[in-house]
Coordinates of C-alpha atoms and ligand atoms in Angstrom, one line a residue:
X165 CA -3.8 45.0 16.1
X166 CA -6.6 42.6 16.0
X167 CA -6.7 40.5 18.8
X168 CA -7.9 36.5 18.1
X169 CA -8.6 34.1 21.5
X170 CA -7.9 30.0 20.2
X171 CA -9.6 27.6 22.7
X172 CA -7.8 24.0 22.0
X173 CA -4.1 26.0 21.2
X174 CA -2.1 23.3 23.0
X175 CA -2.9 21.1 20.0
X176 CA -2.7 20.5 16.7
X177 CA -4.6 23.0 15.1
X178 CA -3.9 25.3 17.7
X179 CA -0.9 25.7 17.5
X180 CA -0.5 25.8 13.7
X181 CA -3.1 28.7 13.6
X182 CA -1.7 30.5 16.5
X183 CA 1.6 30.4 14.0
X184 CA -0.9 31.9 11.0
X185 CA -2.5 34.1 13.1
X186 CA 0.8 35.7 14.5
X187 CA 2.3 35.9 11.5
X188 CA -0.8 37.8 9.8
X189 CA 0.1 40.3 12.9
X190 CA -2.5 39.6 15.1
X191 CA -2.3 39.7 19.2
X192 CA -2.9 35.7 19.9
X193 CA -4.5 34.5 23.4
X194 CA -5.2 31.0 23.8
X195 CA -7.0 28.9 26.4
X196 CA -5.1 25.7 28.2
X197 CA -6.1 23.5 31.2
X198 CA -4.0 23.3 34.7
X199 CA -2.6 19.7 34.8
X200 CA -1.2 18.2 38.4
X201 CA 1.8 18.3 37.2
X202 CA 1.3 22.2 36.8
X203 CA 2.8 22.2 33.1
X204 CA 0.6 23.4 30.4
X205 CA 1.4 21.0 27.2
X206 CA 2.9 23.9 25.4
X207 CA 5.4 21.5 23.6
X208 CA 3.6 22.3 20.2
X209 CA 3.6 25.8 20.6
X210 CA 7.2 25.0 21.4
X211 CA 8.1 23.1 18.4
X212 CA 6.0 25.8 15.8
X213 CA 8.8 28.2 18.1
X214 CA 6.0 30.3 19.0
X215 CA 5.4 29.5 22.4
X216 CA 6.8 33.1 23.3
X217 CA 4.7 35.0 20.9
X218 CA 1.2 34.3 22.4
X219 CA -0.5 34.8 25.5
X220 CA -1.8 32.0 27.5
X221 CA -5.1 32.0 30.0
X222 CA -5.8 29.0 32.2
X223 CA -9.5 28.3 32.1
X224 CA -11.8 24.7 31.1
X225 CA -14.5 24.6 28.5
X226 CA -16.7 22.8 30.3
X227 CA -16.2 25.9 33.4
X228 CA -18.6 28.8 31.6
X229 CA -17.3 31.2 34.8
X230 CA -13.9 30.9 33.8
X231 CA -14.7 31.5 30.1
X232 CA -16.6 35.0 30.7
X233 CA -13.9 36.1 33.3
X234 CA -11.3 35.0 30.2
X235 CA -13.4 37.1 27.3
X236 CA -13.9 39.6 29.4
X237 CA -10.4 40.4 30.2
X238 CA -9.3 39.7 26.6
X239 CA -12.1 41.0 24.4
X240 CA -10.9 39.3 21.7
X241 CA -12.3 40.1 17.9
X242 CA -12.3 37.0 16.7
X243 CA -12.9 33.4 18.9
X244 CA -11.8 30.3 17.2
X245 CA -13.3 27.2 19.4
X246 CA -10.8 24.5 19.0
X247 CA -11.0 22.5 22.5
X248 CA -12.4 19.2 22.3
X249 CA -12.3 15.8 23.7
X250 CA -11.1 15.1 19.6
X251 CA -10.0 11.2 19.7
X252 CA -14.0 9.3 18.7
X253 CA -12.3 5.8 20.2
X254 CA -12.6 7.6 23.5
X255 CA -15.8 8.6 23.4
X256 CA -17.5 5.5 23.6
X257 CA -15.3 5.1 26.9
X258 CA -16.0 8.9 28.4
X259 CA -19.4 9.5 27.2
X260 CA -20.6 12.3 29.3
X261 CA -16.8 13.8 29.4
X262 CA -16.9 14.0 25.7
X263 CA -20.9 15.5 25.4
X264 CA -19.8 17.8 28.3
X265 CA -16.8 19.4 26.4
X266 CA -17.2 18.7 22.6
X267 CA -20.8 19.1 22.8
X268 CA -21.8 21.6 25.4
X269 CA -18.7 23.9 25.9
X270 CA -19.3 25.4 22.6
X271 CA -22.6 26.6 24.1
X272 CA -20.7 27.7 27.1
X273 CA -18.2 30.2 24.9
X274 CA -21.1 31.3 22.9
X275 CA -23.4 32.3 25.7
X276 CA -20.1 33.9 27.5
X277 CA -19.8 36.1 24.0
X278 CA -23.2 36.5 24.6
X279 CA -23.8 37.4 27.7
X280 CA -20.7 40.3 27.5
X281 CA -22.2 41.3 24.3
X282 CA -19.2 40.8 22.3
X283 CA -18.8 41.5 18.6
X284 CA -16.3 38.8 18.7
X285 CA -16.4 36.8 15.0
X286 CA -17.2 33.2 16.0
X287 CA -15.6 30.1 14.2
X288 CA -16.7 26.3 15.3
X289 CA -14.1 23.3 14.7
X290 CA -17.2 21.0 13.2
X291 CA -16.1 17.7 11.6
X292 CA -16.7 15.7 8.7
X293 CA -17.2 12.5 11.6
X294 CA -21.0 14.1 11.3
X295 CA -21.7 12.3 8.1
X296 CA -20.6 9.4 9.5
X297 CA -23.0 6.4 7.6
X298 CA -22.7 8.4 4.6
X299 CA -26.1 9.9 2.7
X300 CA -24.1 11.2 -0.2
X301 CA -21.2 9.7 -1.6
X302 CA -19.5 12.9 -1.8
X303 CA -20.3 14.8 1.6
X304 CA -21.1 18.6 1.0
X305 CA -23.0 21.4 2.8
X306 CA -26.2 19.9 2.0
X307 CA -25.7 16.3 2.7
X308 CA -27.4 15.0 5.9
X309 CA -25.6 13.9 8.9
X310 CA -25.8 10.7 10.8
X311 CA -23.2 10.2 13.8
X312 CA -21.6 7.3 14.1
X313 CA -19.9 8.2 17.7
X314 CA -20.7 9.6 21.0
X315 CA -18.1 12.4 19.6
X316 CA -19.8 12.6 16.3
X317 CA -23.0 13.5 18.2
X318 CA -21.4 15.7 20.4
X319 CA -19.9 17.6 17.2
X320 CA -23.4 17.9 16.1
X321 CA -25.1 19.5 19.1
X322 CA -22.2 21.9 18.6
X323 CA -22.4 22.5 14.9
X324 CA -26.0 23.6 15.7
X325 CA -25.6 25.4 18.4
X326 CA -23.3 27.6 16.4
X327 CA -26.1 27.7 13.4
X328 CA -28.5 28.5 16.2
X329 CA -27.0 31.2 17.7
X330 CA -26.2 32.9 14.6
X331 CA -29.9 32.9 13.4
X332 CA -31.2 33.6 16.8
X333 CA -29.2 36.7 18.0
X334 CA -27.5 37.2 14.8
X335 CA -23.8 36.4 15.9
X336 CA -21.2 35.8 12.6
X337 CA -20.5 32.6 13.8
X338 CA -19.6 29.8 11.6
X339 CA -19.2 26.5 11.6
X340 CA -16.4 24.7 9.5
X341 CA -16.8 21.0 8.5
X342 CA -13.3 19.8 8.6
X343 CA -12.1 16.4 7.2
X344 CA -9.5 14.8 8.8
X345 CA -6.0 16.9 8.8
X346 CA -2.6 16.0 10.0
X347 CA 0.5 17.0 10.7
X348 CA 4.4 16.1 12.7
X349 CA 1.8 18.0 15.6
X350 CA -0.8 15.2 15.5
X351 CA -1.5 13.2 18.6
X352 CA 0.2 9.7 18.6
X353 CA -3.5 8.3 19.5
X354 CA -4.9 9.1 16.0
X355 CA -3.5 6.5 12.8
X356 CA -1.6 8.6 10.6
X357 CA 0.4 9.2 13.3
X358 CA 0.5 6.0 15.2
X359 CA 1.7 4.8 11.7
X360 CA 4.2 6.9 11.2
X361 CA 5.5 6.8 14.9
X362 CA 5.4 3.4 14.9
X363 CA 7.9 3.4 11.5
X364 CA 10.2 5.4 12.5
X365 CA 10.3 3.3 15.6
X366 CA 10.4 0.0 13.4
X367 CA 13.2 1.3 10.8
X368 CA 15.3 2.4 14.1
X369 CA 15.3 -0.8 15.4
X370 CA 12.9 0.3 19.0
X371 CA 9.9 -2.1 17.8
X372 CA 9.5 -5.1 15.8
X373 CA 5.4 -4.3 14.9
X374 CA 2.7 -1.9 14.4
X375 CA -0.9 -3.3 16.0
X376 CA -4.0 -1.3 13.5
X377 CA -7.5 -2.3 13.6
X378 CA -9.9 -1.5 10.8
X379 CA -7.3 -1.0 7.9
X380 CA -10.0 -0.9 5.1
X381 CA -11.5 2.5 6.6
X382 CA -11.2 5.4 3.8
X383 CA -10.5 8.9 4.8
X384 CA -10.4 12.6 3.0
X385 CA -6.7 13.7 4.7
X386 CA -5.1 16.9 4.3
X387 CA -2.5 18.9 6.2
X388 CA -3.4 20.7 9.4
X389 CA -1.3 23.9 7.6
X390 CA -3.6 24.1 4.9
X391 CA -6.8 23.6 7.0
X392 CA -6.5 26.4 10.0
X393 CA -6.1 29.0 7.1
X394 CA -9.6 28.1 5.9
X395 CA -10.9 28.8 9.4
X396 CA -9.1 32.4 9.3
X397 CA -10.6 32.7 5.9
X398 CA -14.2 31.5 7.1
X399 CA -13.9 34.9 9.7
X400 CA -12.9 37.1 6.8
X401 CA -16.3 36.6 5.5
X402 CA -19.1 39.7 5.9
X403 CA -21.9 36.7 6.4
X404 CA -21.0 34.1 8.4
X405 CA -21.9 30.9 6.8
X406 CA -20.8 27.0 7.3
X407 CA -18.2 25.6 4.9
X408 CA -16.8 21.7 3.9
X409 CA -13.0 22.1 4.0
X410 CA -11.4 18.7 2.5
X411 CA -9.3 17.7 -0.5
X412 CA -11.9 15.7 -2.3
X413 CA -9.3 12.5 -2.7
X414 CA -10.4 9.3 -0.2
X415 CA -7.7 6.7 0.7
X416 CA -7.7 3.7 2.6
X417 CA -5.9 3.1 6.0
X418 CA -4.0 0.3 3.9
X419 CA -2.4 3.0 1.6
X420 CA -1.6 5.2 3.9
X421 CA 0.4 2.8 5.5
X422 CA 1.9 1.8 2.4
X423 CA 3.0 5.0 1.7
X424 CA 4.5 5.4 5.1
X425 CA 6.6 2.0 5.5
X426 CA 7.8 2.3 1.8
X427 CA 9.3 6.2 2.9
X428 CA 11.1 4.6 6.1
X429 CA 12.1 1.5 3.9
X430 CA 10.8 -1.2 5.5
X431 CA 8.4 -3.7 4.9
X432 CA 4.6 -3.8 5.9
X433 CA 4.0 -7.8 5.6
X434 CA 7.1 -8.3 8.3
X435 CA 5.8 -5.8 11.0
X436 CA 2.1 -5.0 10.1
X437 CA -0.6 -6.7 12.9
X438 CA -4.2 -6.4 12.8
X439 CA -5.5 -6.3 16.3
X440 CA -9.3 -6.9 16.3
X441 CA -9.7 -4.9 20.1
X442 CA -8.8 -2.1 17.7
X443 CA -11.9 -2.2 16.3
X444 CA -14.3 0.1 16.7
X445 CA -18.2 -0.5 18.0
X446 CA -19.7 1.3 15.2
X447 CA -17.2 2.9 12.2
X448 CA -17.3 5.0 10.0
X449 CA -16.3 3.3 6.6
X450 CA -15.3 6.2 4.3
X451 CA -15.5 10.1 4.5
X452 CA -14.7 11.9 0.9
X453 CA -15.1 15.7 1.1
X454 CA -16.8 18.1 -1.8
X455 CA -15.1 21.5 -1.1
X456 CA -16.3 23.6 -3.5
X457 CA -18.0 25.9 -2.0
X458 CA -15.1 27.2 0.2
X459 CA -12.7 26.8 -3.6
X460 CA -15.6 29.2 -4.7
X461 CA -16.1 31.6 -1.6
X462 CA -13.6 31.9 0.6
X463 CA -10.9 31.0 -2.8
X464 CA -9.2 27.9 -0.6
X465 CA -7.3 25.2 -2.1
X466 CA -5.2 22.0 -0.6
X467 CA -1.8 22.4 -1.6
X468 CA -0.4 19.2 0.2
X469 CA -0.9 15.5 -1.2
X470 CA -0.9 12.6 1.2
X471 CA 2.6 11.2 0.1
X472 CA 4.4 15.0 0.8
X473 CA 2.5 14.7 4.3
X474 CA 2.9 11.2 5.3
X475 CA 6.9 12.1 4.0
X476 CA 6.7 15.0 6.2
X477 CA 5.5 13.0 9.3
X478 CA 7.7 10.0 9.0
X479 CA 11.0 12.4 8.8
X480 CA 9.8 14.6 11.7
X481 CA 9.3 10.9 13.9
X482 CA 12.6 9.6 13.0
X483 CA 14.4 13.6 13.6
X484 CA 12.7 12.9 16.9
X485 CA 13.5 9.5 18.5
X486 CA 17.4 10.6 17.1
X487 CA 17.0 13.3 19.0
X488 CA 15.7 11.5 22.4
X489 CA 18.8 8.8 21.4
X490 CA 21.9 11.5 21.4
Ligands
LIG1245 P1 -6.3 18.0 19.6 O1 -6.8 16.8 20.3 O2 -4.9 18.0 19.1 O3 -6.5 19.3 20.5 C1 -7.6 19.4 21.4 C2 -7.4 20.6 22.2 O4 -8.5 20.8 23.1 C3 -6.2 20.6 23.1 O5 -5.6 21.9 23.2 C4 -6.8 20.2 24.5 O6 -6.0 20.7 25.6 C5 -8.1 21.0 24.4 N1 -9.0 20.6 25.4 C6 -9.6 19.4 25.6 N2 -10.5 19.4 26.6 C7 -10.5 20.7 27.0 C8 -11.2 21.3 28.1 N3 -12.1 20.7 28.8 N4 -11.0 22.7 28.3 C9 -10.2 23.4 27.5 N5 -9.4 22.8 26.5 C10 -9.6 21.5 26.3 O7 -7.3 18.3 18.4 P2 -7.0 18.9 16.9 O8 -6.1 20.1 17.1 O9 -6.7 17.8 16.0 O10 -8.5 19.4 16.5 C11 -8.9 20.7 16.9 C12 -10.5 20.7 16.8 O11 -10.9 20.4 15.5 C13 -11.1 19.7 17.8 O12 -12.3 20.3 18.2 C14 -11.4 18.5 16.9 O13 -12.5 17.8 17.4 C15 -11.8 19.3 15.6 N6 -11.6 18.5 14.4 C16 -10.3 18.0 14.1 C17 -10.1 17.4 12.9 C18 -8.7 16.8 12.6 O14 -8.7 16.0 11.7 N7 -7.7 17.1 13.3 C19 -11.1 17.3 11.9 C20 -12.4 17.9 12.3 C21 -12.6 18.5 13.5 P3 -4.9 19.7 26.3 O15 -3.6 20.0 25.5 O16 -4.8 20.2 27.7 O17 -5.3 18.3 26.2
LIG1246 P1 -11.0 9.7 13.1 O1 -9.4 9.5 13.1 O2 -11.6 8.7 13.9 O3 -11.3 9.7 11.6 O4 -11.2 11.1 13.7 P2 -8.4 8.3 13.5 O5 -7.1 8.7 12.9 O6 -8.5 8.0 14.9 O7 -9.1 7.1 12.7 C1 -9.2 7.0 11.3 C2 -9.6 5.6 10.8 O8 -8.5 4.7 11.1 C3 -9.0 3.5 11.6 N1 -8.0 2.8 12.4 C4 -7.4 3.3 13.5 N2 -7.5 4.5 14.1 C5 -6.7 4.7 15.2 N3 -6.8 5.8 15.9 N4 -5.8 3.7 15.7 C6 -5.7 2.5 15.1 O9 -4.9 1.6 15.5 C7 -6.5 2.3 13.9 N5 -6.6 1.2 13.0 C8 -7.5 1.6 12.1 C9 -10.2 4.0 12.5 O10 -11.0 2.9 12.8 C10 -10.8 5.1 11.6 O11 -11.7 4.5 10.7 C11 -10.3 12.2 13.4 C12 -10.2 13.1 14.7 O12 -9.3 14.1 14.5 C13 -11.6 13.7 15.0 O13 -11.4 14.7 16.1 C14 -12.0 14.5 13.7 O14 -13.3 15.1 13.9 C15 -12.1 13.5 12.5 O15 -10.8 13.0 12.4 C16 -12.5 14.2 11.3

């Protein structure tokens, strides 16, 4: 049984590739942090209902001791490096936090593979925030990066660390260059989901607005289902290489929101407030993904338009708060 060790499973994409991965029969081991409460947020693993399928380890990225007593024990086959400070408006407030974690913990699990001279496949959660003031109007492998964030930096040192290491000690370690994916699992922090929340909230009669700041942003979105596959599929690979994974359709914040109100029935002039301490101190205006090269290689599609997902999320918001009601 091929054994696969997620850093980041608590969340989003954890947990939905923990679900892939145990269904394609692998052993799963994930990484989470201790909290002072002494829960582990396990309530995604939870609501995927395969919390009791994998096999947690309590360790920090930033703590390289922990992670080489963790890949030690586990000698996994395959690492997938998920953990991150993720949410960029918080990076400009926890700088060093975020460069720490996003940026140097993926040197950390690379030199702990390293140093234990693991065969262990290596995938890195890059992002498509690296392109940030856009070179190409259609961002691809080739296209040159320019961060727009203290995490968009931080994704960079990490993206080539992972390049690095591969060409320096030969490691199969890639790097996939997501664009943004969601999901019912996303954090309430990031907008597709504050929007939909914040709907379901509206249409149940629990808040009378929704406060958004830049609403003319465009972004490449695609479901967080559809994305961890590509990572799996990235590992699969006999030469590790670094891949785009988007759906190559860009939409503004505006239509997104559209989409979202018009599915809970209400409308967006009534309850829709533009809050300028919501803006961001540098933005990125508009991401739109080329995949491809992973259509061509690795044989991966999208399968899930914005409207099906947005649908998706704005059901799963109002199931909940019904829920929390009864
Ligand atoms: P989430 O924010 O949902 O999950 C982040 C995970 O990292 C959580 O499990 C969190 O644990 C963990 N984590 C944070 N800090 C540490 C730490 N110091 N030590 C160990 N674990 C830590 O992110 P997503 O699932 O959305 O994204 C997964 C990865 O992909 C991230 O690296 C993100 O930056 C990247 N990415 C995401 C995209 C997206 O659109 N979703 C697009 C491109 C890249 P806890 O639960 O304890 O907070
Ligand atoms: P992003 O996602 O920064 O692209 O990073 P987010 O959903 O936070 O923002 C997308 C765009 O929406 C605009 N926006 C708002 N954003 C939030 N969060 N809240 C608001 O109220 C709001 N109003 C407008 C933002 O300015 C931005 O332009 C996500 C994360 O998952 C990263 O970890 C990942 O690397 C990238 O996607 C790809």
């Amino acid at each position: 049984m091929a054994k696969a060790f997620i850093t980041g499973i608590t969340g989003q994409d954890g947990a939905y590739l923990a679900q892939f991965l145990l269904d394609k029969g692998y052993d799963v081991w994930g990484l989470a942090r201790r909290t002072s409460t002494g829960g582990l947020h396990l309530d995604r693993l939870e609501w995927l209902g395969v919390l009791d399928r994998v096999k947690i380890v309590e360790g920090d990225l930033s703590d390289l001791s922990s992670l080489i007593r963790i890949i030690a024990e586990v000698d996994p086959d395959e690492v997938y490096n998920l953990a991150a400070q993720s949410f960029v408006a918080t990076s400009w407030q926890q700088p060093h936090l975020t460069a720490n974690v996003t940026g140097v913990g993926v040197l950390n699990i690379l030199e702990a593979l390293r140093l234990l001279k693991s065969k262990a496949r290596f995938y890195q959660a890059s992002s498509s925030e690296m392109f940030g003031l856009i070179q190409h109007e259609k961002q691809s492998e080739q296209t040159p990066f320019y961060p727009r964030s203290p995490y968009a930096v931080a994704k960079l040192y990490g993206h080539w660390i992972t390049v690095n290491y591969r060409e320096s000690f030969g490691m199969h370690a890639s790097s996939g260059i997501l664009f943004n994916h969601e999901s019912p699992l996303r954090g309430e922090e990031f907008v597709t989901r504050k929007v939909t929340a914040g709907a379901a909230r509206i249409k149940l009669g629990l808040a009378s607005e929704l406060r958004l700041g830049n609403i003319h942003a465009k972004r490449d979105w695609g479901h967080a289902r559809d994305y961890v596959q590509a990572m799996w599929m990235m590992l699969q690979q006999d030469t590790a290489d670094d891949f785009v994974i988007a759906t190559g359709q860009t939409w503004t914040v505006e239509h997104m929101v559209d989409i979202a109100f018009a599915h809970a029935g209400i409308s967006v002039k009534d309850h829709l407030v533009i809050d300028p301490a919501l803006f961001r101190p540098a933005e990125v205006d508009v991401l739109l993904g080329d995949p491809a090269k992973a259509q061509a290689k690795l044989g991966w599609e999208p399968t899930t338009s914005l409207e099906d997902m947005i649908a998706e999320m704005v059901d799963a918001d109002l199931a909940r708060l019904a829920r929390r009601a009864a």
